[in-house]
Amino acid sequence: MPVPQVAIVGRPNVGKSSLFNWLARRRLAIVDDYEGVTRDRMTTLIESEGQFFELTDTGGLGIEDPDDLTADVRRQIELAINSADVILLVVDVQTGLMPLDELVVERLRGVERPVILVANKSDQRHHDVHAEEFHRLGRGHLITVSTTQNRNREELLELIRDRLPPSDESINVPTMKLTIVGRRNVGKSTFVNTLAETDRMIVSEVAGTTRDSVDVHFEVDGQTFIAIDTPGLRKRKSQRTDLEFYGMHRAQRSIRRADVVLMFFDAAETVSKVDKQLIGYVIDNYKPCIFVINKWDLLHDTMPTERWVRYLRRQFPTLSYAPIAFITGQTGKNVKALLNHSSMLYKQARERVSTGQLNRLLRSAIEAHQPPLYQNRRPKIYYATQVATEPPTIVVMCNEPKAFSNDYKRYLMNVMRDHLKFGEVPIKMYLQKRARNDEEDAINR
């Protein structure tokens, strides 16, 4: 059976995203006083007393979107309501019963799933009496909560658990998180919809439609994955609102969460400063990355792939090992191959090699190319060992780390990438000074 769905609905500014973060115990959704921040559905997996359910945050019902996306936002809310097993109808104790609350209830009138009426912002017990007026809505079991004062979280979770349908205990935990990044209008949300085989994300020609990082679960060949759609970004000096500032930080956080990053480019556009900033963040966090040239159907008859490959290699020389994929996200062309290659990178980042294998390779590399002299002496390497994965992390014990030039360290890194199981993923390599300088133990004695 699928994981039960719990949807959070309500009018704008009643604290839906705060409730989402509070129940998840993580800051996933943007919280802002500005109306209409949440547009797409945001979903996270919750475990409570051994029971799992997917919690979904939605946009505010009844708001008119300034970018003419009102119908799209409403459609995302409708999809969340229609797929929900339990609905959390959120109201605001401090502002009281509003006409828009009644509009939301009217929308839920024909919904037969259980509804919990969550009276938020009841920060003190004496505020609970003000929640009684919401009984007039005539829908749902009423509970007062406060996300800021941490009131009645466990009580709300118990109400949710009691209303969940029976679920399969052997939940297929996602095996890989794919974070999709890129500047605006490169087709990230269209790609996610293709993966999910549904209109999971709002797709529009309006730049900046996606304002938050959104987790989307999907299955391929029996395996469950998470695609993390991120806001389209632009140059820092062009970020005019707090939302765009949040978007940049959400994108960076999503890169940190990623197992593999898909860096999207529009086939008809050149690399921008924003692209370089994103790649810099990917490099800094040692994340496996695939360059994805999207909308390739528009150019495949007029431009050879080799031209784009050479162009990207010149733009990002430090990621010369990163694979490059050419896809059409809208039609799904080459998307399956991209997912398979992503899985290969995920596997590479988790590989381990034995100390013996690593040192045999290191010895042959040094025999082929000795390190340059440093202060008229040849620096010595004693041994190397892998100490971690994701990324593969190698510690090289030597007599003097600063004696090895950057060029020589790159040489050793490339040898490992060429001959070990880490060919297309970043590797961390640390040169560490060994306390005892024993010439007889050195590999390059």
Coordinates of C-alpha atoms in Angstrom, one line a residue:
M1 CA 0.0 0.0 0.0
P2 CA 1.2 3.6 -0.6
V3 CA 2.3 5.8 2.2
P4 CA -0.7 7.6 3.7
Q5 CA -1.0 11.3 2.7
V6 CA -1.8 14.2 5.1
A7 CA -2.5 17.6 3.5
I8 CA -2.3 21.0 5.2
V9 CA -4.9 23.4 3.8
G10 CA -6.2 26.8 4.8
R11 CA -6.4 30.5 3.9
P12 CA -3.2 32.5 3.5
N13 CA -1.2 33.5 6.6
V14 CA -2.7 31.1 9.1
G15 CA 0.7 29.4 9.6
K16 CA 0.5 26.3 7.3
S17 CA 4.2 26.3 6.5
S18 CA 5.1 26.9 10.1
L19 CA 3.0 23.9 11.0
F20 CA 4.7 21.9 8.3
N21 CA 8.1 22.7 9.6
W22 CA 7.1 22.2 13.2
L23 CA 5.7 18.7 12.6
A24 CA 8.7 17.8 10.4
R25 CA 11.1 19.3 13.0
R26 CA 13.0 20.8 10.1
R27 CA 13.0 24.1 8.4
L28 CA 11.8 22.9 5.0
A29 CA 9.2 25.5 3.9
I30 CA 9.7 29.2 3.6
V31 CA 7.9 31.1 6.4
D32 CA 7.2 34.8 5.6
D33 CA 4.4 37.3 6.4
Y34 CA 4.1 38.0 2.6
E35 CA 1.0 36.3 1.2
G36 CA 1.3 33.7 -1.4
V37 CA 4.8 32.5 -0.6
T38 CA 3.9 28.8 -1.0
R39 CA 2.9 27.9 -4.5
D40 CA 3.9 24.3 -5.2
R41 CA 3.1 21.4 -2.9
M42 CA 5.9 20.5 -0.5
T43 CA 6.1 17.0 0.9
T44 CA 8.1 15.3 3.5
L45 CA 8.1 11.9 5.1
I46 CA 7.1 11.8 8.8
E47 CA 7.5 9.0 11.3
S48 CA 5.4 9.0 14.4
E49 CA 5.3 6.1 16.9
G50 CA 6.3 3.7 14.2
Q51 CA 3.8 5.0 11.6
F52 CA 4.8 6.7 8.4
F53 CA 2.9 9.3 6.5
E54 CA 3.7 12.0 3.9
L55 CA 2.9 15.5 5.0
T56 CA 2.1 18.1 2.3
D57 CA 2.1 21.8 2.6
T58 CA 0.0 23.8 0.1
G59 CA -0.6 27.4 -1.0
G60 CA -3.3 29.6 0.6
L61 CA -6.8 29.1 -0.7
G62 CA -8.5 32.3 -1.9
I63 CA -5.5 34.4 -2.7
E64 CA -5.0 36.1 -6.1
D65 CA -1.4 35.5 -7.3
P66 CA 0.3 38.6 -8.5
D67 CA 2.0 36.6 -11.4
D68 CA -1.4 35.3 -12.7
L69 CA -0.7 31.9 -11.4
T70 CA -3.8 31.7 -9.2
A71 CA -5.3 28.8 -11.2
D72 CA -2.0 26.9 -11.1
V73 CA -1.7 27.4 -7.3
R74 CA -5.4 26.3 -6.8
R75 CA -4.7 23.2 -9.0
Q76 CA -1.8 22.2 -6.8
I77 CA -4.1 22.6 -3.7
E78 CA -6.8 20.5 -5.4
L79 CA -4.3 17.7 -6.2
A80 CA -3.2 17.7 -2.5
I81 CA -6.8 17.5 -1.3
N82 CA -7.8 14.8 -3.7
S83 CA -4.8 12.5 -2.8
A84 CA -5.0 13.1 1.0
D85 CA -6.1 10.5 3.5
V86 CA -6.2 13.0 6.3
I87 CA -6.7 16.8 6.0
L88 CA -5.4 19.4 8.4
L89 CA -7.6 22.5 8.1
V90 CA -5.6 25.3 9.7
V91 CA -7.2 28.5 11.1
D92 CA -5.7 31.4 13.1
V93 CA -6.9 31.9 16.7
Q94 CA -5.4 35.4 16.9
T95 CA -7.3 36.8 13.9
G96 CA -10.4 34.8 14.5
L97 CA -13.0 33.4 12.1
M98 CA -12.7 35.0 8.6
P99 CA -14.8 34.7 5.5
L100 CA -12.0 33.0 3.7
D101 CA -12.0 30.2 6.3
E102 CA -15.6 29.5 5.4
L103 CA -14.6 29.5 1.7
V104 CA -12.0 26.8 2.5
V105 CA -14.6 24.7 4.4
E106 CA -17.0 25.1 1.4
R107 CA -14.3 23.6 -0.8
L108 CA -14.0 20.6 1.7
R109 CA -17.7 20.1 1.9
G110 CA -17.8 17.1 -0.4
V111 CA -14.5 15.6 0.9
E112 CA -15.2 12.4 2.8
R113 CA -11.7 12.0 4.3
P114 CA -11.1 12.8 8.0
V115 CA -10.5 16.5 8.7
I116 CA -8.7 17.8 11.8
L117 CA -9.4 21.5 12.5
V118 CA -6.1 22.9 13.7
A119 CA -6.4 26.3 15.5
N120 CA -2.9 27.7 15.3
K121 CA -1.3 30.6 17.1
S122 CA -2.9 29.6 20.4
D123 CA 0.3 30.6 22.3
Q124 CA -1.1 30.4 25.8
R125 CA -3.8 28.2 27.4
H126 CA -6.1 31.1 28.0
H127 CA -6.2 31.7 24.2
D128 CA -7.9 28.3 23.7
V129 CA -11.3 29.8 24.5
H130 CA -11.1 32.0 21.5
A131 CA -10.9 28.9 19.3
E132 CA -14.4 27.8 20.2
E133 CA -15.9 30.1 17.5
F134 CA -14.4 27.8 14.8
H135 CA -16.9 25.1 15.8
R136 CA -19.2 27.2 13.6
L137 CA -17.4 25.9 10.6
G138 CA -18.9 22.5 11.3
R139 CA -16.0 20.5 10.1
G140 CA -13.3 18.5 11.8
H141 CA -12.1 17.7 15.3
L142 CA -10.8 20.9 16.9
I143 CA -7.3 21.1 18.5
T144 CA -5.4 24.2 19.5
V145 CA -1.7 24.4 18.8
S146 CA 1.1 26.9 18.8
T147 CA 4.1 26.3 16.5
T148 CA 6.1 29.1 18.2
Q149 CA 5.4 27.9 21.7
N150 CA 5.5 24.2 20.9
R151 CA 2.0 23.5 22.2
N152 CA 0.2 20.2 21.6
R153 CA 2.4 18.8 18.9
E154 CA 2.2 15.2 20.2
E155 CA -1.5 15.5 20.7
L156 CA -1.9 16.6 17.0
L157 CA 0.3 13.7 15.9
E158 CA -1.9 11.3 17.9
L159 CA -5.0 12.6 16.2
I160 CA -3.3 12.1 12.8
R161 CA -2.2 8.6 13.6
D162 CA -5.7 7.6 14.8
R163 CA -7.1 8.7 11.4
L164 CA -4.5 7.2 9.1
P165 CA -5.5 4.2 7.1
P166 CA -3.6 0.9 7.6
S167 CA -0.2 1.2 5.9
D168 CA 2.5 -1.2 4.7
E169 CA 5.2 -1.3 7.4
S170 CA 7.9 -2.2 4.8
I171 CA 8.1 1.3 3.3
N172 CA 10.5 1.6 0.4
V173 CA 12.9 4.2 1.7
P174 CA 14.2 6.5 -1.1
T175 CA 17.7 5.3 -2.2
M176 CA 18.9 8.5 -3.9
K177 CA 18.1 12.2 -3.7
L178 CA 18.5 14.1 -6.9
T179 CA 18.7 17.9 -6.6
I180 CA 17.9 19.8 -9.8
V181 CA 19.5 23.3 -9.9
G182 CA 19.9 26.0 -12.5
R183 CA 18.9 29.5 -13.3
R184 CA 15.4 30.5 -14.2
N185 CA 13.4 28.9 -17.0
V186 CA 15.8 26.1 -17.9
G187 CA 13.0 23.5 -17.5
K188 CA 13.6 22.1 -14.0
S189 CA 10.0 21.8 -13.0
T190 CA 9.0 20.3 -16.4
F191 CA 11.7 17.7 -15.9
V192 CA 10.4 16.9 -12.4
N193 CA 6.8 16.5 -13.8
T194 CA 8.2 14.0 -16.3
L195 CA 9.9 12.0 -13.6
A196 CA 6.7 12.0 -11.4
E197 CA 4.5 11.3 -14.5
T198 CA 2.1 13.9 -13.3
D199 CA 1.7 17.7 -13.1
R200 CA 3.6 17.7 -9.8
M201 CA 5.1 21.2 -10.2
I202 CA 3.6 24.4 -11.6
V203 CA 5.2 25.1 -15.0
S204 CA 4.9 28.6 -16.4
E205 CA 6.8 31.1 -18.6
V206 CA 6.7 33.4 -15.6
A207 CA 10.3 33.6 -14.4
G208 CA 10.7 32.5 -10.7
T209 CA 7.5 30.4 -10.6
T210 CA 9.1 27.9 -8.2
R211 CA 10.0 29.8 -5.0
D212 CA 11.0 27.0 -2.7
S213 CA 12.8 23.7 -2.8
V214 CA 10.3 20.9 -3.2
D215 CA 10.7 17.1 -2.6
V216 CA 9.0 14.9 -5.2
H217 CA 8.9 11.2 -4.7
F218 CA 8.9 8.9 -7.8
E219 CA 9.6 5.3 -8.7
V220 CA 11.6 3.8 -11.6
D221 CA 11.9 0.0 -12.0
G222 CA 10.7 -0.6 -8.4
Q223 CA 13.2 1.8 -6.9
T224 CA 12.0 5.0 -5.0
F225 CA 13.8 8.3 -5.5
I226 CA 13.4 11.9 -4.4
A227 CA 13.8 14.7 -6.9
I228 CA 14.4 18.0 -5.2
D229 CA 13.2 20.9 -7.4
T230 CA 14.8 24.2 -6.5
P231 CA 14.0 27.9 -7.3
G232 CA 15.4 29.3 -10.5
L233 CA 18.1 31.7 -9.5
R234 CA 19.5 35.0 -10.8
K235 CA 22.5 37.2 -10.0
R236 CA 22.7 38.3 -6.4
K237 CA 22.5 42.0 -7.3
S238 CA 19.2 41.3 -9.1
Q239 CA 17.5 39.6 -6.0
R240 CA 14.9 42.2 -5.3
T241 CA 12.9 40.5 -2.5
D242 CA 13.3 38.4 0.6
L243 CA 11.8 35.5 -1.3
E244 CA 14.6 35.4 -3.8
F245 CA 17.1 35.7 -1.0
Y246 CA 15.4 32.7 0.6
G247 CA 15.4 30.9 -2.7
M248 CA 19.2 31.1 -3.0
H249 CA 19.6 29.6 0.5
R250 CA 17.1 26.9 -0.2
A251 CA 18.9 25.9 -3.3
Q252 CA 22.2 25.8 -1.4
R253 CA 20.6 23.7 1.3
S254 CA 19.2 21.3 -1.3
I255 CA 22.6 20.9 -2.8
R256 CA 24.0 20.0 0.6
R257 CA 21.2 17.4 0.9
A258 CA 21.8 15.9 -2.5
D259 CA 23.3 12.5 -3.3
V260 CA 23.6 13.7 -6.9
V261 CA 23.2 17.2 -8.4
L262 CA 21.7 17.7 -11.8
M263 CA 23.0 21.1 -13.1
F264 CA 20.5 22.2 -15.8
F265 CA 21.4 24.4 -18.7
D266 CA 19.2 25.7 -21.5
A267 CA 20.6 24.3 -24.8
A268 CA 20.0 27.7 -26.4
E269 CA 21.6 29.8 -23.7
T270 CA 25.2 30.4 -22.7
V271 CA 26.6 29.8 -19.2
S272 CA 25.8 32.6 -16.8
K273 CA 27.4 33.9 -13.6
V274 CA 24.6 32.3 -11.7
D275 CA 25.6 28.9 -13.2
K276 CA 29.1 29.4 -12.1
Q277 CA 28.0 30.3 -8.6
L278 CA 25.9 27.2 -8.3
I279 CA 28.7 25.0 -9.6
G280 CA 31.1 26.6 -7.2
Y281 CA 28.8 25.6 -4.4
V282 CA 28.5 22.0 -5.7
I283 CA 32.3 21.8 -5.8
D284 CA 32.7 23.2 -2.3
N285 CA 30.4 20.5 -1.0
Y286 CA 32.0 17.7 -3.0
K287 CA 28.7 16.6 -4.6
P288 CA 28.6 14.2 -7.6
C289 CA 27.2 16.3 -10.5
I290 CA 25.9 15.8 -14.0
F291 CA 25.7 18.6 -16.5
V292 CA 22.3 18.4 -18.1
I293 CA 21.7 20.2 -21.4
N294 CA 17.9 20.5 -21.5
K295 CA 15.6 21.4 -24.5
W296 CA 18.1 19.6 -26.8
D297 CA 15.3 18.9 -29.3
L298 CA 15.5 22.6 -30.3
L299 CA 19.1 22.3 -31.4
H300 CA 20.0 18.7 -32.1
D301 CA 19.8 19.2 -35.8
T302 CA 21.9 22.4 -35.9
M303 CA 24.5 21.9 -33.2
P304 CA 26.8 18.9 -32.5
T305 CA 26.9 17.7 -29.0
E306 CA 30.7 17.9 -29.1
R307 CA 30.5 21.7 -29.3
W308 CA 28.6 21.9 -26.0
V309 CA 30.9 19.4 -24.4
R310 CA 34.0 21.4 -25.3
Y311 CA 32.3 24.6 -24.2
L312 CA 31.4 23.2 -20.7
R313 CA 34.8 21.7 -20.3
R314 CA 36.3 25.2 -20.9
Q315 CA 33.9 26.8 -18.5
F316 CA 34.3 24.3 -15.7
P317 CA 37.8 22.8 -16.0
T318 CA 37.8 21.5 -12.4
L319 CA 34.8 19.3 -13.2
S320 CA 36.4 17.7 -16.2
Y321 CA 35.3 14.3 -14.8
A322 CA 31.6 15.2 -14.5
P323 CA 29.3 13.5 -17.1
I324 CA 27.3 15.5 -19.6
A325 CA 23.7 14.5 -20.6
F326 CA 21.5 15.9 -23.4
I327 CA 17.8 15.6 -22.7
T328 CA 14.4 16.9 -23.6
G329 CA 12.6 17.1 -20.2
Q330 CA 9.2 17.8 -21.8
T331 CA 9.1 14.7 -23.8
G332 CA 11.2 12.5 -21.6
K333 CA 13.9 11.8 -24.2
N334 CA 17.1 10.4 -22.6
V335 CA 15.6 10.9 -19.1
K336 CA 15.8 7.2 -18.3
A337 CA 19.5 7.1 -19.3
L338 CA 20.1 10.2 -17.1
L339 CA 18.6 8.5 -14.1
N340 CA 20.7 5.4 -14.7
H341 CA 23.8 7.4 -14.9
S342 CA 22.8 9.3 -11.7
S343 CA 22.5 5.9 -10.0
M344 CA 26.0 5.0 -11.1
L345 CA 27.4 8.2 -9.6
Y346 CA 25.6 7.5 -6.4
K347 CA 27.1 4.1 -6.2
Q348 CA 30.6 5.4 -7.0
A349 CA 30.4 8.0 -4.2
R350 CA 29.6 5.1 -1.7
E351 CA 32.4 2.8 -2.9
R352 CA 35.3 1.7 -0.7
V353 CA 38.7 0.4 -1.8
S354 CA 41.1 -1.6 0.4
T355 CA 44.3 0.0 1.7
G356 CA 46.3 -2.6 -0.1
Q357 CA 44.7 -1.8 -3.5
L358 CA 45.1 1.9 -2.9
N359 CA 48.8 1.7 -2.0
R360 CA 49.6 -0.5 -4.9
L361 CA 48.1 2.1 -7.2
L362 CA 49.9 4.9 -5.4
R363 CA 53.3 3.1 -5.6
S364 CA 52.9 2.6 -9.4
A365 CA 51.9 6.2 -9.8
I366 CA 55.0 7.4 -8.0
E367 CA 57.2 5.1 -9.9
A368 CA 55.8 6.6 -13.1
H369 CA 56.2 10.2 -11.9
Q370 CA 58.2 11.1 -8.9
P371 CA 57.2 14.2 -6.9
P372 CA 59.4 17.2 -7.7
L373 CA 62.3 18.1 -5.3
Y374 CA 61.5 20.3 -2.4
Q375 CA 64.4 22.2 -0.8
N376 CA 66.7 19.8 -2.6
R377 CA 65.0 16.8 -1.2
R378 CA 62.5 14.3 -2.6
P379 CA 59.3 14.4 -0.4
K380 CA 58.2 10.9 0.8
I381 CA 54.9 9.2 0.8
Y382 CA 54.4 6.3 3.3
Y383 CA 50.9 5.0 2.7
A384 CA 47.4 6.0 1.9
T385 CA 44.0 4.8 3.2
Q386 CA 40.4 5.6 2.6
V387 CA 38.6 6.9 5.7
A388 CA 35.2 7.8 4.5
T389 CA 32.7 7.7 1.6
E390 CA 30.3 10.3 0.1
P391 CA 32.6 11.7 -0.9
P392 CA 35.4 9.1 -1.1
T393 CA 38.0 10.5 1.3
I394 CA 41.7 9.5 1.1
V395 CA 44.3 10.3 3.7
V396 CA 47.9 10.2 2.3
M397 CA 50.6 9.9 5.0
C398 CA 53.8 11.7 4.1
N399 CA 56.8 13.4 5.6
E400 CA 56.0 17.0 4.6
P401 CA 52.6 17.9 3.2
K402 CA 53.6 21.3 1.9
A403 CA 56.4 19.7 -0.1
F404 CA 53.9 18.4 -2.6
S405 CA 52.8 21.0 -5.3
N406 CA 49.2 21.4 -6.3
D407 CA 50.1 20.0 -9.7
Y408 CA 51.4 16.8 -8.2
K409 CA 48.4 16.5 -5.9
R410 CA 46.2 16.8 -9.0
Y411 CA 48.2 14.1 -10.7
L412 CA 47.7 11.7 -7.8
M413 CA 43.9 12.6 -7.7
N414 CA 43.6 11.9 -11.5
V415 CA 45.4 8.6 -11.1
M416 CA 43.0 7.5 -8.4
R417 CA 40.0 8.7 -10.5
D418 CA 41.3 6.8 -13.6
H419 CA 42.0 3.5 -11.9
L420 CA 39.6 3.2 -8.9
K421 CA 35.8 3.1 -8.6
F422 CA 35.5 6.9 -8.3
G423 CA 35.9 7.9 -11.9
E424 CA 33.1 10.5 -12.1
V425 CA 32.7 11.8 -8.6
P426 CA 34.7 14.2 -6.4
I427 CA 37.4 12.9 -4.2
K428 CA 38.7 14.4 -1.0
M429 CA 42.4 13.9 -0.5
Y430 CA 44.3 15.0 2.6
L431 CA 48.1 14.9 2.9
Q432 CA 49.0 14.4 6.5
K433 CA 52.4 14.5 8.2
R434 CA 53.4 11.3 9.9
A435 CA 55.2 11.6 13.2
R436 CA 58.0 9.2 12.4
N437 CA 60.0 9.9 9.3
D438 CA 61.2 6.4 8.4
E439 CA 62.8 6.3 5.0
E440 CA 62.5 2.5 4.8
D441 CA 58.7 2.6 5.1
A442 CA 58.2 5.2 2.3
I443 CA 56.6 4.1 -0.9
N444 CA 59.0 6.2 -2.9
R445 CA 62.1 5.4 -1.0

